[in-house]
Coordinates of C-alpha atoms (C1' of nucleotides) in Angstrom, one line a residue:
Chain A
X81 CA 3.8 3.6 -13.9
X82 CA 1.9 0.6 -15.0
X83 CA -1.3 0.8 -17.2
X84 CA -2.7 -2.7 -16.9
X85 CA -6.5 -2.5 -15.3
X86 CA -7.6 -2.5 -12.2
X87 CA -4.0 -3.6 -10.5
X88 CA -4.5 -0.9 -8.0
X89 CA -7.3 -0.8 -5.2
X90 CA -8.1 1.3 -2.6
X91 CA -5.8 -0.5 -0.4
X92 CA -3.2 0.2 -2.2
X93 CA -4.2 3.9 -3.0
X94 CA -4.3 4.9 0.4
X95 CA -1.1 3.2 1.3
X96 CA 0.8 6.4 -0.2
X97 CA 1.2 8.9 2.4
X98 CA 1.4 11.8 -0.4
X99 CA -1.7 10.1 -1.9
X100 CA -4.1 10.6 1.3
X101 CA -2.9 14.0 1.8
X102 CA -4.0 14.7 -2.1
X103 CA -7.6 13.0 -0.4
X104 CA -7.5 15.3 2.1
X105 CA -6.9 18.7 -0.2
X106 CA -9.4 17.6 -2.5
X107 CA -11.9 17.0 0.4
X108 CA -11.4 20.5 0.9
X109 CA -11.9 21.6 -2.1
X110 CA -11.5 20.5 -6.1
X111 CA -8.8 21.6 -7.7
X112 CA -6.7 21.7 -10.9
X113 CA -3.0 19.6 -10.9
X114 CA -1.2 22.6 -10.4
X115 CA -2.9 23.9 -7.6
X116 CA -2.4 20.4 -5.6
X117 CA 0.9 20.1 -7.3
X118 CA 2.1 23.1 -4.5
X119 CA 1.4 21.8 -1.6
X120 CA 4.1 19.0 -1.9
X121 CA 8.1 19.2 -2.5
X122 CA 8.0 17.0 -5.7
X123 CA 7.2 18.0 -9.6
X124 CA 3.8 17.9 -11.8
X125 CA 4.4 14.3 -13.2
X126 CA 4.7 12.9 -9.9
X127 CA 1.6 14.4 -8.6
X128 CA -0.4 13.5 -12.0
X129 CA 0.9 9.4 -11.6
X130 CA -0.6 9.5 -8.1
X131 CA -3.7 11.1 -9.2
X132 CA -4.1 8.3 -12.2
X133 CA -3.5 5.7 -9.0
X134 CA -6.1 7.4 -6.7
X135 CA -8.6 7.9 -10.1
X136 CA -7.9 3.9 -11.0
X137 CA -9.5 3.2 -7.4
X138 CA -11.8 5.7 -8.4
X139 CA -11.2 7.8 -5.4
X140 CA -11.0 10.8 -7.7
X141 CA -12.0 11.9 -10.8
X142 CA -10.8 14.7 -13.0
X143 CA -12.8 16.6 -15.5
X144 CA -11.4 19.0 -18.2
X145 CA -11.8 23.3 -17.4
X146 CA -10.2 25.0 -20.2
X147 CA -6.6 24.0 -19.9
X148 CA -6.7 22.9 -16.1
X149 CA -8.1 19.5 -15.3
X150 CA -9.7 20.0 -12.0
X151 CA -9.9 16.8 -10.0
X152 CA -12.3 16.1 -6.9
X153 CA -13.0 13.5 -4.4
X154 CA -15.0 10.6 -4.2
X155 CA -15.1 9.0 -0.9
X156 CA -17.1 6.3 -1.7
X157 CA -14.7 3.7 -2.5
X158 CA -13.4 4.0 1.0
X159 CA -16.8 2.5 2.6
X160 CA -14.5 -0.9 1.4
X161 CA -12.1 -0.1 3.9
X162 CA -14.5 0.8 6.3
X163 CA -16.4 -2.7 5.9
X164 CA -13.1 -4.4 6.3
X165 CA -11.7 -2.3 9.9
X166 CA -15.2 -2.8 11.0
X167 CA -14.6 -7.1 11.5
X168 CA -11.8 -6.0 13.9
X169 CA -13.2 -3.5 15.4
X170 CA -14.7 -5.7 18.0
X171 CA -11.7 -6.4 19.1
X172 CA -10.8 -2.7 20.1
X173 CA -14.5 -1.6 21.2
X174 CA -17.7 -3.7 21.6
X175 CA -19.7 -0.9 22.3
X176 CA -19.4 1.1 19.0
X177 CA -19.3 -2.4 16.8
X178 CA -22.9 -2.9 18.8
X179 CA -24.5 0.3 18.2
X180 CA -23.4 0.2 14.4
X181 CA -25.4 -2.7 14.5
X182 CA -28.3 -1.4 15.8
X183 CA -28.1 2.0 13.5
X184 CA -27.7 -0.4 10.4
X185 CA -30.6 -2.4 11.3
X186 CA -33.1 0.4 12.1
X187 CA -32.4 1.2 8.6
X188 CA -33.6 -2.2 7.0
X189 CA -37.1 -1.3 8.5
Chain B
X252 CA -1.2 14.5 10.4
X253 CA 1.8 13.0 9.9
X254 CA 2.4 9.9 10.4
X255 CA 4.9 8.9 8.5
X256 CA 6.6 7.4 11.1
X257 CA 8.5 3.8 10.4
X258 CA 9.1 2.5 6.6
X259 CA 5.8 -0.1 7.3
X260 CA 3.0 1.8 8.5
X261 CA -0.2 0.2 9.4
X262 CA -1.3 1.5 5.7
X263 CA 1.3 -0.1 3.9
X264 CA 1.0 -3.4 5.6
X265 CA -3.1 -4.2 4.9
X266 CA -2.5 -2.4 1.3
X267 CA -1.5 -6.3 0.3
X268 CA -4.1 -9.1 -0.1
X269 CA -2.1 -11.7 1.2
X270 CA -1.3 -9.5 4.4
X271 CA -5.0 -9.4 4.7
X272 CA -5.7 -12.6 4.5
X273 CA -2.7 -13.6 7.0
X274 CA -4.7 -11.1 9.1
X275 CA -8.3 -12.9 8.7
X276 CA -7.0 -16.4 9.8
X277 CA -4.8 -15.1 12.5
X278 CA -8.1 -13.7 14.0
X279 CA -9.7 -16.9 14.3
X280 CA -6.9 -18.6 15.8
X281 CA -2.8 -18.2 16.7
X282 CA -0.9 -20.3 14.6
X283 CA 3.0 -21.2 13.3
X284 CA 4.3 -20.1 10.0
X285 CA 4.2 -23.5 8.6
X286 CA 0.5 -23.7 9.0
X287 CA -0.1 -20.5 8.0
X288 CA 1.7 -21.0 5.1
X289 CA -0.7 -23.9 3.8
X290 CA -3.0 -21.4 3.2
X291 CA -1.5 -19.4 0.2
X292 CA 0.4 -21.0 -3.1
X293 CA 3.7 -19.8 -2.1
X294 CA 7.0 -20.5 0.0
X295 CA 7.5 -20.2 3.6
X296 CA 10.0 -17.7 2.8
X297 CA 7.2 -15.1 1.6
X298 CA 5.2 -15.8 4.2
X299 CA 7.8 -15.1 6.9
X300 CA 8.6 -11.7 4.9
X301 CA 4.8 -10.8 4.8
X302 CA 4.7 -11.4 8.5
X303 CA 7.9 -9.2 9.3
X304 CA 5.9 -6.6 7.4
X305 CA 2.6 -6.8 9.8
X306 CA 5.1 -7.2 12.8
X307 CA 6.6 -3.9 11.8
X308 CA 3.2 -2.4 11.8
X309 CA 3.0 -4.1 15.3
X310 CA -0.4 -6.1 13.8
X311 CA 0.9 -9.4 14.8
X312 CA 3.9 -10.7 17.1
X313 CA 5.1 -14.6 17.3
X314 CA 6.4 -16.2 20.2
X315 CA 8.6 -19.2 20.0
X316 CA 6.8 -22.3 21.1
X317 CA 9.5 -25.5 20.7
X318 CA 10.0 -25.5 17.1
X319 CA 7.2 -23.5 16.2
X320 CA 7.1 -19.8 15.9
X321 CA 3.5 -19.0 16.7
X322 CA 1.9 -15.7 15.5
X323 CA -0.9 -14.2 17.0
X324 CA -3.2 -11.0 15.6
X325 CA -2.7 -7.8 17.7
X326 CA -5.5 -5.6 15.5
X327 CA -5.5 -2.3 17.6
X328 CA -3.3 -0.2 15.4
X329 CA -5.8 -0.8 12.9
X330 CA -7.3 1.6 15.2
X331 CA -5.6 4.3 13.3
X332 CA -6.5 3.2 9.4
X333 CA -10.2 3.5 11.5
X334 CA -9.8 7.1 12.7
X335 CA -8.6 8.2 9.2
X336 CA -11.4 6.8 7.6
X337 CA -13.6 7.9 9.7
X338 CA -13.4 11.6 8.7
X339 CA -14.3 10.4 5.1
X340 CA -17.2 8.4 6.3
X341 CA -19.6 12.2 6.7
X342 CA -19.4 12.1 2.6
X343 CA -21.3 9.0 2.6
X344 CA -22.8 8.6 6.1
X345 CA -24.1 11.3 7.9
X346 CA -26.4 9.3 10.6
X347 CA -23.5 6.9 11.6
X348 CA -21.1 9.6 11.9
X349 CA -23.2 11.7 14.5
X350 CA -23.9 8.5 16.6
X351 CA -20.2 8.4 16.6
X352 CA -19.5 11.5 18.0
X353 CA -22.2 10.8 20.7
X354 CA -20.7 7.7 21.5
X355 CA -17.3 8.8 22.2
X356 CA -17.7 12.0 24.1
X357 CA -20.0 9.7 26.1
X358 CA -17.2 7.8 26.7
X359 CA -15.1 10.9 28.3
X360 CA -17.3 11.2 31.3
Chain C
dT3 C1' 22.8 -40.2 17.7
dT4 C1' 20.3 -39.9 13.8
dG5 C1' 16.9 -38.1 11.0
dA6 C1' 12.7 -35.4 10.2
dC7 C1' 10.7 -31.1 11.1
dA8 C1' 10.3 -25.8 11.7
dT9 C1' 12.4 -21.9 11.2
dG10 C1' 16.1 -18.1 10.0
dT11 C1' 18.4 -16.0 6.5
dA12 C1' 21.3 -14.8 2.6
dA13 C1' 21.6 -14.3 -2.4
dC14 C1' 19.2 -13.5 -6.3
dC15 C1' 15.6 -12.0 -9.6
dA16 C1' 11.7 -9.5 -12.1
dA17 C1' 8.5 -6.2 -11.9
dA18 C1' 6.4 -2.3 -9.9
dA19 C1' 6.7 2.0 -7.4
dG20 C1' 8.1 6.6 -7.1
dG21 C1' 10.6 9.9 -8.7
dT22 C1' 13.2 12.9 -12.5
dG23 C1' 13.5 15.6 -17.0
dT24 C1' 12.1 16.4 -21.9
dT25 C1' 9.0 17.2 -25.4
dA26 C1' 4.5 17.9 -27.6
dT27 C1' -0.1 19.9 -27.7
dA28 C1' -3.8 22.6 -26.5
dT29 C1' -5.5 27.0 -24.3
dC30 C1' -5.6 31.6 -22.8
dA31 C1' -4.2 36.6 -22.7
dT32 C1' -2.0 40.2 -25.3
Chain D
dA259 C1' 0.6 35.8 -34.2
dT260 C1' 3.3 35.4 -29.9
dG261 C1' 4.2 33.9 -25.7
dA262 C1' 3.0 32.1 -21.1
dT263 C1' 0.3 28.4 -19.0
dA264 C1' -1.5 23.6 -18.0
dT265 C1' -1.4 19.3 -19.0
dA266 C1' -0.2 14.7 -21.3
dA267 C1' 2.9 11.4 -22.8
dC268 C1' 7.4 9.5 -22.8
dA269 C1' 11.9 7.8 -21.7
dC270 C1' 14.7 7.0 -18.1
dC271 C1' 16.6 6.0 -13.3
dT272 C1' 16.7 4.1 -8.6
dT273 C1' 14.7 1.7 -4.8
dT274 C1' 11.3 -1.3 -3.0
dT275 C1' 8.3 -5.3 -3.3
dG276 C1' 7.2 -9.9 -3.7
dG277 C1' 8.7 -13.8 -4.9
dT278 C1' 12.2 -17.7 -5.5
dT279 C1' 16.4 -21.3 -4.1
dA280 C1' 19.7 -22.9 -1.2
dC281 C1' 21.6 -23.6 3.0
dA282 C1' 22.3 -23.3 8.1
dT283 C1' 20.5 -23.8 12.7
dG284 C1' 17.7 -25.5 16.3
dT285 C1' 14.3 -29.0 18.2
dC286 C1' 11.7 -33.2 18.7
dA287 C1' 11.2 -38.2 18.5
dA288 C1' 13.1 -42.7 18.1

DNA sequence: TTGACATGTAACCAAAAGGTGTTATATCAT
DNA sequence: ATGATATAACACCTTTTGGTTACATGTCAA
């Protein structure tokens, strides 16, 4: 899989089916490569290259335990993809675009 | 939650820039491939593939018009990307989450 | 009817994505 | 020290992606 920086976003990272269920998991819970590695019909390496895409959007981050590297979530990077739904969500439902308004407002003051 | 459903999802279709993009100027205004094309430093050809992509995900659909194929945006299974990222949005936004939930059981009565 | 315009589409290409298996290294339990 | 465990780092393969040319078809305007 390709090294080069930055060359995959969070658009891209959540474009892999396998790669939001491995969101979901570690939403759960964190966990070690071989613990996520069983909940899906494909080996180790696999699993670890989708983890180095989801850690490159910095969606997760893994930290050395002993011989297990336990990874974990971190959402954040999805409030980009949020933003970027919310411009069409007007087109689906005024009311909820208008009262984000309002909440994000009462927060400026 | 499986959706793995057709070979383009609606995840797989905004995880490309220039899909986005197409998106963003289709919302202002319908337009034909040609003009749409203007817009980005490559051939009509990729432009017509990126659109068969966003069709797939049923984002846009073009009607002939003469000569003209004119597309126009059709943002509600966005709708979906919306839903998923809104069970992430409680690690980052607890206030806006809870109005949320207000909001839409409000909307069942 | 002729020519310019707008699109469809096939053939091709390079690179990236998504997977495999193998090997090497570090760690933990005996 | 030995052996099982957990991961990293490769090399390799196949399919998909994102782009290109080239050409065919259909439509509008003189």
């Amino acid at each position: 899989m390709s090294q080069a920086a930055h060359k995959h976003d969070v658009f891209q990272a959540i474009a892999d089916p396998t790669r939001r269920e491995v969101l979901r998991l570690l939403s759960q819970k964190e966990m070690p490569i071989s613990k996520i590695t069983e909940h899906f019909p494909m080996t180790r390496t696999a699993i670890t290259k989708h983890l180095h895409v989801l850690a490159e959007a910095k969606l997760v981050s893994g930290r050395k335990e002993g011989r297990e590297k336990v990874y974990q979530l971190h959402p954040e990077p999805l409030e980009e993809v949020q933003q970027w739904i919310s411009f069409y969500e007007k087109f689906w439902n005024n009311k909820l675009s208008i009262l984000k308004y309002i909440v994000e407002n009462e927060d400026k003051n």
